[in-house]
Amino acid sequence: DPSDWMARRERGIVEWQLNRKEQAATDLREIVKMFPTDGAANSILGRYELERRNYPQALVYLNAAPAEVAGNVGLRLMSAEALMKIGRVDEAKERLAGLSAQTNLSADERFKLGWLLGQAKQYEEAIKVFNSMPGDYPEQRKLRYGLALAYFEEGDYSKCIETLHDYTARGTASAPTLSLVGVAEEKSGHTEEAGNYFRRGIDLFPTDDASYLDFATLAAVHTNYDMALPIVSAGIERMPDDYKLFLARGLL
């Protein structure tokens, strides 16, 4: 019976549980056409659209399931993320309010909360959340980067550098880590150390433009343009389609 909406609704929920997301979305869209406030259908469709980075539509669905969002930490975080992505930061802060005091958050939810608090420029609270994470959290690199970024934005550059110390050595470093530590060193007045981190980033990640651009910025700040030109030119040789490197060389 094609008009049996209950069967279609239940099939959509089961399809979602079986990770058949396209089929689930097809069924559940039909349900919300008939029942715009159906909580289960809207919350699943909100997750689906968030995964596709269709943030405005995700928010439409999540806002149509207020009881589910209010009672589910994961959905509240998703709702706040969608609001953040479309620039409604104050509303996102309201969705995040009070979550850091809750003790029933999973480790992944607590990490996500800290990251969103950082994006909302609530750095002090983000630092507290990151520092409350369990010591055996498996994604330590991501955790340390998020914590260091919050310290950086708070202006505590020495803490930023210290937090990432174990992840700046060859074999453990990443391009964003070296870039962040280098900028923190420069902010601390350690220009030579900053340059060394940027050079290491270029050496380890020759096809990532971040370290070339950081080095160019460092040279520009200290009006040492000639030093940066060959480095940026080497980046262009390796990445001839990178418009940012051409822009940087032109400015130098």
JSON list of C-alpha atoms in Angstrom, two decimals:
[
{"chain": "A", "resi": 1, "resn": "ASP", "atom": "CA", "xyz": [0.00, 0.00, 0.00]},
{"chain": "A", "resi": 2, "resn": "PRO", "atom": "CA", "xyz": [1.94, 3.08, -1.22]},
{"chain": "A", "resi": 3, "resn": "SER", "atom": "CA", "xyz": [-0.11, 5.30, 1.08]},
{"chain": "A", "resi": 4, "resn": "ASP", "atom": "CA", "xyz": [0.99, 3.46, 4.23]},
{"chain": "A", "resi": 5, "resn": "TRP", "atom": "CA", "xyz": [3.05, 6.31, 5.69]},
{"chain": "A", "resi": 6, "resn": "MET", "atom": "CA", "xyz": [3.82, 4.44, 8.91]},
{"chain": "A", "resi": 7, "resn": "ALA", "atom": "CA", "xyz": [5.54, 1.65, 6.99]},
{"chain": "A", "resi": 8, "resn": "ARG", "atom": "CA", "xyz": [7.48, 4.19, 4.90]},
{"chain": "A", "resi": 9, "resn": "ARG", "atom": "CA", "xyz": [8.55, 6.04, 8.07]},
{"chain": "A", "resi": 10, "resn": "GLU", "atom": "CA", "xyz": [9.76, 2.88, 9.78]},
{"chain": "A", "resi": 11, "resn": "ARG", "atom": "CA", "xyz": [11.55, 1.74, 6.65]},
{"chain": "A", "resi": 12, "resn": "GLY", "atom": "CA", "xyz": [13.36, 5.08, 6.46]},
{"chain": "A", "resi": 13, "resn": "ILE", "atom": "CA", "xyz": [14.51, 4.78, 10.09]},
{"chain": "A", "resi": 14, "resn": "VAL", "atom": "CA", "xyz": [15.75, 1.21, 9.57]},
{"chain": "A", "resi": 15, "resn": "GLU", "atom": "CA", "xyz": [17.53, 2.20, 6.35]},
{"chain": "A", "resi": 16, "resn": "TRP", "atom": "CA", "xyz": [19.34, 4.94, 8.29]},
{"chain": "A", "resi": 17, "resn": "GLN", "atom": "CA", "xyz": [20.35, 2.42, 10.96]},
{"chain": "A", "resi": 18, "resn": "LEU", "atom": "CA", "xyz": [21.69, 0.16, 8.21]},
{"chain": "A", "resi": 19, "resn": "ASN", "atom": "CA", "xyz": [23.73, 3.13, 6.84]},
{"chain": "A", "resi": 20, "resn": "ARG", "atom": "CA", "xyz": [21.69, 3.22, 3.63]},
{"chain": "A", "resi": 21, "resn": "LYS", "atom": "CA", "xyz": [21.42, 6.97, 3.92]},
{"chain": "A", "resi": 22, "resn": "GLU", "atom": "CA", "xyz": [20.23, 7.93, 0.45]},
{"chain": "A", "resi": 23, "resn": "GLN", "atom": "CA", "xyz": [17.31, 5.52, 0.65]},
{"chain": "A", "resi": 24, "resn": "ALA", "atom": "CA", "xyz": [16.51, 6.68, 4.16]},
{"chain": "A", "resi": 25, "resn": "ALA", "atom": "CA", "xyz": [16.45, 10.33, 3.09]},
{"chain": "A", "resi": 26, "resn": "THR", "atom": "CA", "xyz": [14.17, 9.54, 0.16]},
{"chain": "A", "resi": 27, "resn": "ASP", "atom": "CA", "xyz": [11.59, 7.89, 2.42]},
{"chain": "A", "resi": 28, "resn": "LEU", "atom": "CA", "xyz": [11.82, 10.39, 5.26]},
{"chain": "A", "resi": 29, "resn": "ARG", "atom": "CA", "xyz": [11.45, 13.43, 3.00]},
{"chain": "A", "resi": 30, "resn": "GLU", "atom": "CA", "xyz": [8.04, 12.05, 2.04]},
{"chain": "A", "resi": 31, "resn": "ILE", "atom": "CA", "xyz": [7.16, 11.75, 5.72]},
{"chain": "A", "resi": 32, "resn": "VAL", "atom": "CA", "xyz": [8.01, 15.37, 6.58]},
{"chain": "A", "resi": 33, "resn": "LYS", "atom": "CA", "xyz": [5.93, 16.53, 3.62]},
{"chain": "A", "resi": 34, "resn": "MET", "atom": "CA", "xyz": [2.93, 14.89, 5.28]},
{"chain": "A", "resi": 35, "resn": "PHE", "atom": "CA", "xyz": [3.98, 15.48, 8.90]},
{"chain": "A", "resi": 36, "resn": "PRO", "atom": "CA", "xyz": [6.28, 18.54, 9.07]},
{"chain": "A", "resi": 37, "resn": "THR", "atom": "CA", "xyz": [6.91, 18.18, 12.81]},
{"chain": "A", "resi": 38, "resn": "ASP", "atom": "CA", "xyz": [7.77, 14.48, 12.89]},
{"chain": "A", "resi": 39, "resn": "GLY", "atom": "CA", "xyz": [10.72, 14.46, 15.31]},
{"chain": "A", "resi": 40, "resn": "ALA", "atom": "CA", "xyz": [12.45, 11.25, 14.26]},
{"chain": "A", "resi": 41, "resn": "ALA", "atom": "CA", "xyz": [12.28, 11.99, 10.53]},
{"chain": "A", "resi": 42, "resn": "ASN", "atom": "CA", "xyz": [13.45, 15.59, 10.92]},
{"chain": "A", "resi": 43, "resn": "SER", "atom": "CA", "xyz": [16.35, 14.71, 13.23]},
{"chain": "A", "resi": 44, "resn": "ILE", "atom": "CA", "xyz": [17.64, 12.04, 10.83]},
{"chain": "A", "resi": 45, "resn": "LEU", "atom": "CA", "xyz": [17.28, 14.36, 7.84]},
{"chain": "A", "resi": 46, "resn": "GLY", "atom": "CA", "xyz": [19.13, 17.04, 9.81]},
{"chain": "A", "resi": 47, "resn": "ARG", "atom": "CA", "xyz": [22.05, 14.66, 10.33]},
{"chain": "A", "resi": 48, "resn": "TYR", "atom": "CA", "xyz": [21.94, 13.68, 6.66]},
{"chain": "A", "resi": 49, "resn": "GLU", "atom": "CA", "xyz": [22.11, 17.27, 5.40]},
{"chain": "A", "resi": 50, "resn": "LEU", "atom": "CA", "xyz": [24.83, 18.18, 7.91]},
{"chain": "A", "resi": 51, "resn": "GLU", "atom": "CA", "xyz": [26.99, 15.34, 6.60]},
{"chain": "A", "resi": 52, "resn": "ARG", "atom": "CA", "xyz": [26.47, 16.75, 3.10]},
{"chain": "A", "resi": 53, "resn": "ARG", "atom": "CA", "xyz": [27.45, 20.23, 4.40]},
{"chain": "A", "resi": 54, "resn": "ASN", "atom": "CA", "xyz": [24.08, 21.60, 3.41]},
{"chain": "A", "resi": 55, "resn": "TYR", "atom": "CA", "xyz": [23.93, 23.62, 6.62]},
{"chain": "A", "resi": 56, "resn": "PRO", "atom": "CA", "xyz": [20.87, 25.80, 5.93]},
{"chain": "A", "resi": 57, "resn": "GLN", "atom": "CA", "xyz": [18.72, 22.77, 5.11]},
{"chain": "A", "resi": 58, "resn": "ALA", "atom": "CA", "xyz": [20.12, 20.81, 8.05]},
{"chain": "A", "resi": 59, "resn": "LEU", "atom": "CA", "xyz": [19.02, 23.64, 10.32]},
{"chain": "A", "resi": 60, "resn": "VAL", "atom": "CA", "xyz": [15.52, 23.65, 8.83]},
{"chain": "A", "resi": 61, "resn": "TYR", "atom": "CA", "xyz": [15.10, 19.97, 9.72]},
{"chain": "A", "resi": 62, "resn": "LEU", "atom": "CA", "xyz": [16.69, 20.25, 13.17]},
{"chain": "A", "resi": 63, "resn": "ASN", "atom": "CA", "xyz": [14.57, 23.27, 14.06]},
{"chain": "A", "resi": 64, "resn": "ALA", "atom": "CA", "xyz": [11.49, 21.21, 13.20]},
{"chain": "A", "resi": 65, "resn": "ALA", "atom": "CA", "xyz": [12.47, 18.70, 15.91]},
{"chain": "A", "resi": 66, "resn": "PRO", "atom": "CA", "xyz": [12.94, 20.94, 18.99]},
{"chain": "A", "resi": 67, "resn": "ALA", "atom": "CA", "xyz": [12.19, 18.25, 21.59]},
{"chain": "A", "resi": 68, "resn": "GLU", "atom": "CA", "xyz": [14.69, 15.83, 20.05]},
{"chain": "A", "resi": 69, "resn": "VAL", "atom": "CA", "xyz": [17.38, 18.52, 19.80]},
{"chain": "A", "resi": 70, "resn": "ALA", "atom": "CA", "xyz": [16.81, 19.69, 23.38]},
{"chain": "A", "resi": 71, "resn": "GLY", "atom": "CA", "xyz": [17.06, 16.16, 24.72]},
{"chain": "A", "resi": 72, "resn": "ASN", "atom": "CA", "xyz": [20.01, 14.91, 22.69]},
{"chain": "A", "resi": 73, "resn": "VAL", "atom": "CA", "xyz": [23.51, 16.35, 23.14]},
{"chain": "A", "resi": 74, "resn": "GLY", "atom": "CA", "xyz": [24.65, 15.16, 19.73]},
{"chain": "A", "resi": 75, "resn": "LEU", "atom": "CA", "xyz": [21.77, 16.91, 17.98]},
{"chain": "A", "resi": 76, "resn": "ARG", "atom": "CA", "xyz": [22.40, 20.11, 19.97]},
{"chain": "A", "resi": 77, "resn": "LEU", "atom": "CA", "xyz": [26.01, 20.08, 18.84]},
{"chain": "A", "resi": 78, "resn": "MET", "atom": "CA", "xyz": [24.94, 19.50, 15.24]},
{"chain": "A", "resi": 79, "resn": "SER", "atom": "CA", "xyz": [22.46, 22.34, 15.47]},
{"chain": "A", "resi": 80, "resn": "ALA", "atom": "CA", "xyz": [25.13, 24.66, 16.89]},
{"chain": "A", "resi": 81, "resn": "GLU", "atom": "CA", "xyz": [27.56, 23.64, 14.14]},
{"chain": "A", "resi": 82, "resn": "ALA", "atom": "CA", "xyz": [25.00, 24.39, 11.43]},
{"chain": "A", "resi": 83, "resn": "LEU", "atom": "CA", "xyz": [24.28, 27.80, 12.98]},
{"chain": "A", "resi": 84, "resn": "MET", "atom": "CA", "xyz": [28.00, 28.55, 13.15]},
{"chain": "A", "resi": 85, "resn": "LYS", "atom": "CA", "xyz": [28.52, 27.62, 9.52]},
{"chain": "A", "resi": 86, "resn": "ILE", "atom": "CA", "xyz": [25.89, 30.08, 8.32]},
{"chain": "A", "resi": 87, "resn": "GLY", "atom": "CA", "xyz": [27.16, 32.89, 10.52]},
{"chain": "A", "resi": 88, "resn": "ARG", "atom": "CA", "xyz": [24.53, 32.86, 13.29]},
{"chain": "A", "resi": 89, "resn": "VAL", "atom": "CA", "xyz": [27.14, 32.69, 16.03]},
{"chain": "A", "resi": 90, "resn": "ASP", "atom": "CA", "xyz": [25.08, 34.17, 18.86]},
{"chain": "A", "resi": 91, "resn": "GLU", "atom": "CA", "xyz": [22.36, 31.55, 18.35]},
{"chain": "A", "resi": 92, "resn": "ALA", "atom": "CA", "xyz": [25.04, 28.84, 18.25]},
{"chain": "A", "resi": 93, "resn": "LYS", "atom": "CA", "xyz": [26.36, 30.06, 21.62]},
{"chain": "A", "resi": 94, "resn": "GLU", "atom": "CA", "xyz": [22.85, 29.69, 23.05]},
{"chain": "A", "resi": 95, "resn": "ARG", "atom": "CA", "xyz": [22.72, 26.07, 21.86]},
{"chain": "A", "resi": 96, "resn": "LEU", "atom": "CA", "xyz": [26.11, 25.39, 23.47]},
{"chain": "A", "resi": 97, "resn": "ALA", "atom": "CA", "xyz": [25.30, 27.12, 26.76]},
{"chain": "A", "resi": 98, "resn": "GLY", "atom": "CA", "xyz": [25.48, 24.82, 29.76]},
{"chain": "A", "resi": 99, "resn": "LEU", "atom": "CA", "xyz": [26.80, 21.79, 27.89]},
{"chain": "A", "resi": 100, "resn": "SER", "atom": "CA", "xyz": [30.30, 21.98, 29.36]},
{"chain": "A", "resi": 101, "resn": "ALA", "atom": "CA", "xyz": [28.83, 21.43, 32.86]},
{"chain": "A", "resi": 102, "resn": "GLN", "atom": "CA", "xyz": [27.07, 18.21, 31.84]},
{"chain": "A", "resi": 103, "resn": "THR", "atom": "CA", "xyz": [28.76, 15.01, 32.95]},
{"chain": "A", "resi": 104, "resn": "ASN", "atom": "CA", "xyz": [27.01, 12.65, 30.55]},
{"chain": "A", "resi": 105, "resn": "LEU", "atom": "CA", "xyz": [28.85, 13.71, 27.39]},
{"chain": "A", "resi": 106, "resn": "SER", "atom": "CA", "xyz": [30.87, 11.09, 25.57]},
{"chain": "A", "resi": 107, "resn": "ALA", "atom": "CA", "xyz": [34.54, 11.86, 24.88]},
{"chain": "A", "resi": 108, "resn": "ASP", "atom": "CA", "xyz": [33.77, 12.58, 21.22]},
{"chain": "A", "resi": 109, "resn": "GLU", "atom": "CA", "xyz": [30.91, 14.89, 22.16]},
{"chain": "A", "resi": 110, "resn": "ARG", "atom": "CA", "xyz": [33.15, 16.72, 24.65]},
{"chain": "A", "resi": 111, "resn": "PHE", "atom": "CA", "xyz": [35.83, 17.16, 21.98]},
{"chain": "A", "resi": 112, "resn": "LYS", "atom": "CA", "xyz": [33.25, 18.47, 19.50]},
{"chain": "A", "resi": 113, "resn": "LEU", "atom": "CA", "xyz": [31.96, 20.88, 22.16]},
{"chain": "A", "resi": 114, "resn": "GLY", "atom": "CA", "xyz": [35.47, 22.24, 22.77]},
{"chain": "A", "resi": 115, "resn": "TRP", "atom": "CA", "xyz": [36.02, 22.71, 19.05]},
{"chain": "A", "resi": 116, "resn": "LEU", "atom": "CA", "xyz": [32.72, 24.56, 18.58]},
{"chain": "A", "resi": 117, "resn": "LEU", "atom": "CA", "xyz": [33.38, 26.76, 21.62]},
{"chain": "A", "resi": 118, "resn": "GLY", "atom": "CA", "xyz": [36.68, 27.72, 20.02]},
{"chain": "A", "resi": 119, "resn": "GLN", "atom": "CA", "xyz": [34.92, 28.60, 16.77]},
{"chain": "A", "resi": 120, "resn": "ALA", "atom": "CA", "xyz": [32.50, 30.71, 18.79]},
{"chain": "A", "resi": 121, "resn": "LYS", "atom": "CA", "xyz": [35.54, 32.56, 20.25]},
{"chain": "A", "resi": 122, "resn": "GLN", "atom": "CA", "xyz": [34.79, 31.30, 23.75]},
{"chain": "A", "resi": 123, "resn": "TYR", "atom": "CA", "xyz": [38.40, 30.29, 24.16]},
{"chain": "A", "resi": 124, "resn": "GLU", "atom": "CA", "xyz": [38.60, 30.13, 27.94]},
{"chain": "A", "resi": 125, "resn": "GLU", "atom": "CA", "xyz": [35.70, 27.70, 28.13]},
{"chain": "A", "resi": 126, "resn": "ALA", "atom": "CA", "xyz": [37.10, 25.71, 25.19]},
{"chain": "A", "resi": 127, "resn": "ILE", "atom": "CA", "xyz": [40.41, 25.33, 27.05]},
{"chain": "A", "resi": 128, "resn": "LYS", "atom": "CA", "xyz": [38.60, 24.03, 30.14]},
{"chain": "A", "resi": 129, "resn": "VAL", "atom": "CA", "xyz": [36.65, 21.50, 28.04]},
{"chain": "A", "resi": 130, "resn": "PHE", "atom": "CA", "xyz": [39.75, 20.26, 26.22]},
{"chain": "A", "resi": 131, "resn": "ASN", "atom": "CA", "xyz": [41.67, 19.95, 29.49]},
{"chain": "A", "resi": 132, "resn": "SER", "atom": "CA", "xyz": [38.82, 17.88, 30.97]},
{"chain": "A", "resi": 133, "resn": "MET", "atom": "CA", "xyz": [39.17, 15.22, 28.28]},
{"chain": "A", "resi": 134, "resn": "PRO", "atom": "CA", "xyz": [40.20, 11.74, 29.45]},
{"chain": "A", "resi": 135, "resn": "GLY", "atom": "CA", "xyz": [43.91, 10.97, 29.19]},
{"chain": "A", "resi": 136, "resn": "ASP", "atom": "CA", "xyz": [43.24, 7.90, 27.07]},
{"chain": "A", "resi": 137, "resn": "TYR", "atom": "CA", "xyz": [41.28, 9.77, 24.40]},
{"chain": "A", "resi": 138, "resn": "PRO", "atom": "CA", "xyz": [42.48, 8.09, 21.18]},
{"chain": "A", "resi": 139, "resn": "GLU", "atom": "CA", "xyz": [42.57, 11.24, 19.01]},
{"chain": "A", "resi": 140, "resn": "GLN", "atom": "CA", "xyz": [45.33, 12.93, 21.02]},
{"chain": "A", "resi": 141, "resn": "ARG", "atom": "CA", "xyz": [46.78, 14.79, 18.02]},
{"chain": "A", "resi": 142, "resn": "LYS", "atom": "CA", "xyz": [43.43, 16.42, 17.23]},
{"chain": "A", "resi": 143, "resn": "LEU", "atom": "CA", "xyz": [42.86, 17.17, 20.90]},
{"chain": "A", "resi": 144, "resn": "ARG", "atom": "CA", "xyz": [46.27, 18.80, 21.32]},
{"chain": "A", "resi": 145, "resn": "TYR", "atom": "CA", "xyz": [45.85, 20.86, 18.18]},
{"chain": "A", "resi": 146, "resn": "GLY", "atom": "CA", "xyz": [42.42, 22.12, 19.29]},
{"chain": "A", "resi": 147, "resn": "LEU", "atom": "CA", "xyz": [43.78, 22.98, 22.74]},
{"chain": "A", "resi": 148, "resn": "ALA", "atom": "CA", "xyz": [46.84, 24.73, 21.30]},
{"chain": "A", "resi": 149, "resn": "LEU", "atom": "CA", "xyz": [44.67, 26.72, 18.91]},
{"chain": "A", "resi": 150, "resn": "ALA", "atom": "CA", "xyz": [42.50, 27.89, 21.80]},
{"chain": "A", "resi": 151, "resn": "TYR", "atom": "CA", "xyz": [45.61, 28.92, 23.77]},
{"chain": "A", "resi": 152, "resn": "PHE", "atom": "CA", "xyz": [46.87, 30.80, 20.69]},
{"chain": "A", "resi": 153, "resn": "GLU", "atom": "CA", "xyz": [43.63, 32.71, 20.25]},
{"chain": "A", "resi": 154, "resn": "GLU", "atom": "CA", "xyz": [43.59, 33.48, 23.97]},
{"chain": "A", "resi": 155, "resn": "GLY", "atom": "CA", "xyz": [47.06, 35.01, 23.55]},
{"chain": "A", "resi": 156, "resn": "ASP", "atom": "CA", "xyz": [48.90, 32.40, 25.64]},
{"chain": "A", "resi": 157, "resn": "TYR", "atom": "CA", "xyz": [51.57, 31.61, 23.04]},
{"chain": "A", "resi": 158, "resn": "SER", "atom": "CA", "xyz": [53.93, 29.76, 25.38]},
{"chain": "A", "resi": 159, "resn": "LYS", "atom": "CA", "xyz": [51.13, 27.32, 26.32]},
{"chain": "A", "resi": 160, "resn": "CYS", "atom": "CA", "xyz": [50.33, 26.88, 22.63]},
{"chain": "A", "resi": 161, "resn": "ILE", "atom": "CA", "xyz": [53.94, 25.96, 21.87]},
{"chain": "A", "resi": 162, "resn": "GLU", "atom": "CA", "xyz": [54.23, 23.69, 24.91]},
{"chain": "A", "resi": 163, "resn": "THR", "atom": "CA", "xyz": [50.99, 21.85, 24.05]},
{"chain": "A", "resi": 164, "resn": "LEU", "atom": "CA", "xyz": [52.28, 20.90, 20.60]},
{"chain": "A", "resi": 165, "resn": "HIS", "atom": "CA", "xyz": [55.88, 20.24, 21.58]},
{"chain": "A", "resi": 166, "resn": "ASP", "atom": "CA", "xyz": [55.58, 16.46, 21.16]},
{"chain": "A", "resi": 167, "resn": "TYR", "atom": "CA", "xyz": [54.04, 16.86, 17.69]},
{"chain": "A", "resi": 168, "resn": "THR", "atom": "CA", "xyz": [56.66, 19.05, 16.04]},
{"chain": "A", "resi": 169, "resn": "ALA", "atom": "CA", "xyz": [59.39, 16.44, 15.61]},
{"chain": "A", "resi": 170, "resn": "ARG", "atom": "CA", "xyz": [60.04, 14.73, 12.29]},
{"chain": "A", "resi": 171, "resn": "GLY", "atom": "CA", "xyz": [57.71, 11.75, 11.98]},
{"chain": "A", "resi": 172, "resn": "THR", "atom": "CA", "xyz": [55.00, 13.21, 14.19]},
{"chain": "A", "resi": 173, "resn": "ALA", "atom": "CA", "xyz": [54.63, 16.73, 12.78]},
{"chain": "A", "resi": 174, "resn": "SER", "atom": "CA", "xyz": [51.86, 17.91, 10.46]},
{"chain": "A", "resi": 175, "resn": "ALA", "atom": "CA", "xyz": [51.82, 21.03, 8.29]},
{"chain": "A", "resi": 176, "resn": "PRO", "atom": "CA", "xyz": [49.13, 22.80, 10.38]},
{"chain": "A", "resi": 177, "resn": "THR", "atom": "CA", "xyz": [51.01, 22.00, 13.61]},
{"chain": "A", "resi": 178, "resn": "LEU", "atom": "CA", "xyz": [54.30, 23.44, 12.37]},
{"chain": "A", "resi": 179, "resn": "SER", "atom": "CA", "xyz": [52.49, 26.48, 11.00]},
{"chain": "A", "resi": 180, "resn": "LEU", "atom": "CA", "xyz": [50.68, 27.17, 14.27]},
{"chain": "A", "resi": 181, "resn": "VAL", "atom": "CA", "xyz": [53.81, 26.74, 16.41]},
{"chain": "A", "resi": 182, "resn": "GLY", "atom": "CA", "xyz": [55.81, 28.92, 14.04]},
{"chain": "A", "resi": 183, "resn": "VAL", "atom": "CA", "xyz": [53.29, 31.75, 14.23]},
{"chain": "A", "resi": 184, "resn": "ALA", "atom": "CA", "xyz": [53.15, 31.39, 18.04]},
{"chain": "A", "resi": 185, "resn": "GLU", "atom": "CA", "xyz": [56.95, 31.67, 18.16]},
{"chain": "A", "resi": 186, "resn": "GLU", "atom": "CA", "xyz": [56.82, 34.84, 16.08]},
{"chain": "A", "resi": 187, "resn": "LYS", "atom": "CA", "xyz": [54.09, 36.27, 18.32]},
{"chain": "A", "resi": 188, "resn": "SER", "atom": "CA", "xyz": [56.39, 35.53, 21.27]},
{"chain": "A", "resi": 189, "resn": "GLY", "atom": "CA", "xyz": [59.18, 37.53, 19.63]},
{"chain": "A", "resi": 190, "resn": "HIS", "atom": "CA", "xyz": [61.21, 34.48, 18.58]},
{"chain": "A", "resi": 191, "resn": "THR", "atom": "CA", "xyz": [61.65, 35.30, 14.90]},
{"chain": "A", "resi": 192, "resn": "GLU", "atom": "CA", "xyz": [64.50, 32.87, 14.21]},
{"chain": "A", "resi": 193, "resn": "GLU", "atom": "CA", "xyz": [62.61, 29.96, 15.79]},
{"chain": "A", "resi": 194, "resn": "ALA", "atom": "CA", "xyz": [59.52, 30.87, 13.76]},
{"chain": "A", "resi": 195, "resn": "GLY", "atom": "CA", "xyz": [61.51, 30.80, 10.53]},
{"chain": "A", "resi": 196, "resn": "ASN", "atom": "CA", "xyz": [62.97, 27.41, 11.46]},
{"chain": "A", "resi": 197, "resn": "TYR", "atom": "CA", "xyz": [59.49, 25.94, 11.94]},
{"chain": "A", "resi": 198, "resn": "PHE", "atom": "CA", "xyz": [58.33, 27.31, 8.59]},
{"chain": "A", "resi": 199, "resn": "ARG", "atom": "CA", "xyz": [61.45, 25.92, 6.87]},
{"chain": "A", "resi": 200, "resn": "ARG", "atom": "CA", "xyz": [60.79, 22.54, 8.48]},
{"chain": "A", "resi": 201, "resn": "GLY", "atom": "CA", "xyz": [57.21, 22.67, 7.20]},
{"chain": "A", "resi": 202, "resn": "ILE", "atom": "CA", "xyz": [58.49, 23.31, 3.67]},
{"chain": "A", "resi": 203, "resn": "ASP", "atom": "CA", "xyz": [61.03, 20.50, 3.99]},
{"chain": "A", "resi": 204, "resn": "LEU", "atom": "CA", "xyz": [58.52, 17.94, 5.29]},
{"chain": "A", "resi": 205, "resn": "PHE", "atom": "CA", "xyz": [55.49, 19.05, 3.26]},
{"chain": "A", "resi": 206, "resn": "PRO", "atom": "CA", "xyz": [56.81, 20.57, 0.02]},
{"chain": "A", "resi": 207, "resn": "THR", "atom": "CA", "xyz": [53.41, 20.55, -1.68]},
{"chain": "A", "resi": 208, "resn": "ASP", "atom": "CA", "xyz": [51.50, 22.26, 1.16]},
{"chain": "A", "resi": 209, "resn": "ASP", "atom": "CA", "xyz": [51.46, 26.03, 0.58]},
{"chain": "A", "resi": 210, "resn": "ALA", "atom": "CA", "xyz": [50.91, 27.04, 4.23]},
{"chain": "A", "resi": 211, "resn": "SER", "atom": "CA", "xyz": [54.58, 27.12, 5.27]},
{"chain": "A", "resi": 212, "resn": "TYR", "atom": "CA", "xyz": [55.62, 29.05, 2.14]},
{"chain": "A", "resi": 213, "resn": "LEU", "atom": "CA", "xyz": [52.96, 31.66, 2.85]},
{"chain": "A", "resi": 214, "resn": "ASP", "atom": "CA", "xyz": [53.90, 31.81, 6.54]},
{"chain": "A", "resi": 215, "resn": "PHE", "atom": "CA", "xyz": [57.52, 32.39, 5.59]},
{"chain": "A", "resi": 216, "resn": "ALA", "atom": "CA", "xyz": [56.53, 35.12, 3.13]},
{"chain": "A", "resi": 217, "resn": "THR", "atom": "CA", "xyz": [54.45, 36.82, 5.84]},
{"chain": "A", "resi": 218, "resn": "LEU", "atom": "CA", "xyz": [57.34, 36.60, 8.30]},
{"chain": "A", "resi": 219, "resn": "ALA", "atom": "CA", "xyz": [59.69, 38.20, 5.78]},
{"chain": "A", "resi": 220, "resn": "ALA", "atom": "CA", "xyz": [57.19, 40.94, 4.98]},
{"chain": "A", "resi": 221, "resn": "VAL", "atom": "CA", "xyz": [56.71, 41.78, 8.67]},
{"chain": "A", "resi": 222, "resn": "HIS", "atom": "CA", "xyz": [60.48, 42.20, 9.04]},
{"chain": "A", "resi": 223, "resn": "THR", "atom": "CA", "xyz": [60.91, 43.85, 5.57]},
{"chain": "A", "resi": 224, "resn": "ASN", "atom": "CA", "xyz": [63.30, 41.11, 4.48]},
{"chain": "A", "resi": 225, "resn": "TYR", "atom": "CA", "xyz": [61.65, 40.49, 1.13]},
{"chain": "A", "resi": 226, "resn": "ASP", "atom": "CA", "xyz": [64.72, 39.16, -0.70]},
{"chain": "A", "resi": 227, "resn": "MET", "atom": "CA", "xyz": [65.02, 36.27, 1.75]},
{"chain": "A", "resi": 228, "resn": "ALA", "atom": "CA", "xyz": [61.47, 35.05, 1.02]},
{"chain": "A", "resi": 229, "resn": "LEU", "atom": "CA", "xyz": [61.47, 35.39, -2.77]},
{"chain": "A", "resi": 230, "resn": "PRO", "atom": "CA", "xyz": [63.48, 32.24, -3.60]},
{"chain": "A", "resi": 231, "resn": "ILE", "atom": "CA", "xyz": [61.45, 30.20, -1.13]},
{"chain": "A", "resi": 232, "resn": "VAL", "atom": "CA", "xyz": [58.12, 31.30, -2.58]},
{"chain": "A", "resi": 233, "resn": "SER", "atom": "CA", "xyz": [59.50, 30.77, -6.11]},
{"chain": "A", "resi": 234, "resn": "ALA", "atom": "CA", "xyz": [60.45, 27.21, -5.15]},
{"chain": "A", "resi": 235, "resn": "GLY", "atom": "CA", "xyz": [56.87, 26.70, -4.00]},
{"chain": "A", "resi": 236, "resn": "ILE", "atom": "CA", "xyz": [55.58, 27.92, -7.36]},
{"chain": "A", "resi": 237, "resn": "GLU", "atom": "CA", "xyz": [57.84, 25.43, -9.15]},
{"chain": "A", "resi": 238, "resn": "ARG", "atom": "CA", "xyz": [56.32, 22.64, -7.09]},
{"chain": "A", "resi": 239, "resn": "MET", "atom": "CA", "xyz": [52.73, 23.97, -7.23]},
{"chain": "A", "resi": 240, "resn": "PRO", "atom": "CA", "xyz": [52.41, 25.95, -10.47]},
{"chain": "A", "resi": 241, "resn": "ASP", "atom": "CA", "xyz": [48.62, 26.26, -10.12]},
{"chain": "A", "resi": 242, "resn": "ASP", "atom": "CA", "xyz": [48.64, 27.75, -6.62]},
{"chain": "A", "resi": 243, "resn": "TYR", "atom": "CA", "xyz": [47.36, 31.32, -7.05]},
{"chain": "A", "resi": 244, "resn": "LYS", "atom": "CA", "xyz": [48.17, 32.23, -3.42]},
{"chain": "A", "resi": 245, "resn": "LEU", "atom": "CA", "xyz": [51.88, 31.67, -4.04]},
{"chain": "A", "resi": 246, "resn": "PHE", "atom": "CA", "xyz": [51.80, 33.87, -7.14]},
{"chain": "A", "resi": 247, "resn": "LEU", "atom": "CA", "xyz": [50.01, 36.56, -5.13]},
{"chain": "A", "resi": 248, "resn": "ALA", "atom": "CA", "xyz": [52.61, 36.30, -2.35]},
{"chain": "A", "resi": 249, "resn": "ARG", "atom": "CA", "xyz": [55.52, 36.57, -4.81]},
{"chain": "A", "resi": 250, "resn": "GLY", "atom": "CA", "xyz": [53.91, 39.52, -6.55]},
{"chain": "A", "resi": 251, "resn": "LEU", "atom": "CA", "xyz": [53.48, 41.31, -3.22]},
{"chain": "A", "resi": 252, "resn": "LEU", "atom": "CA", "xyz": [57.06, 40.55, -2.20]}
]
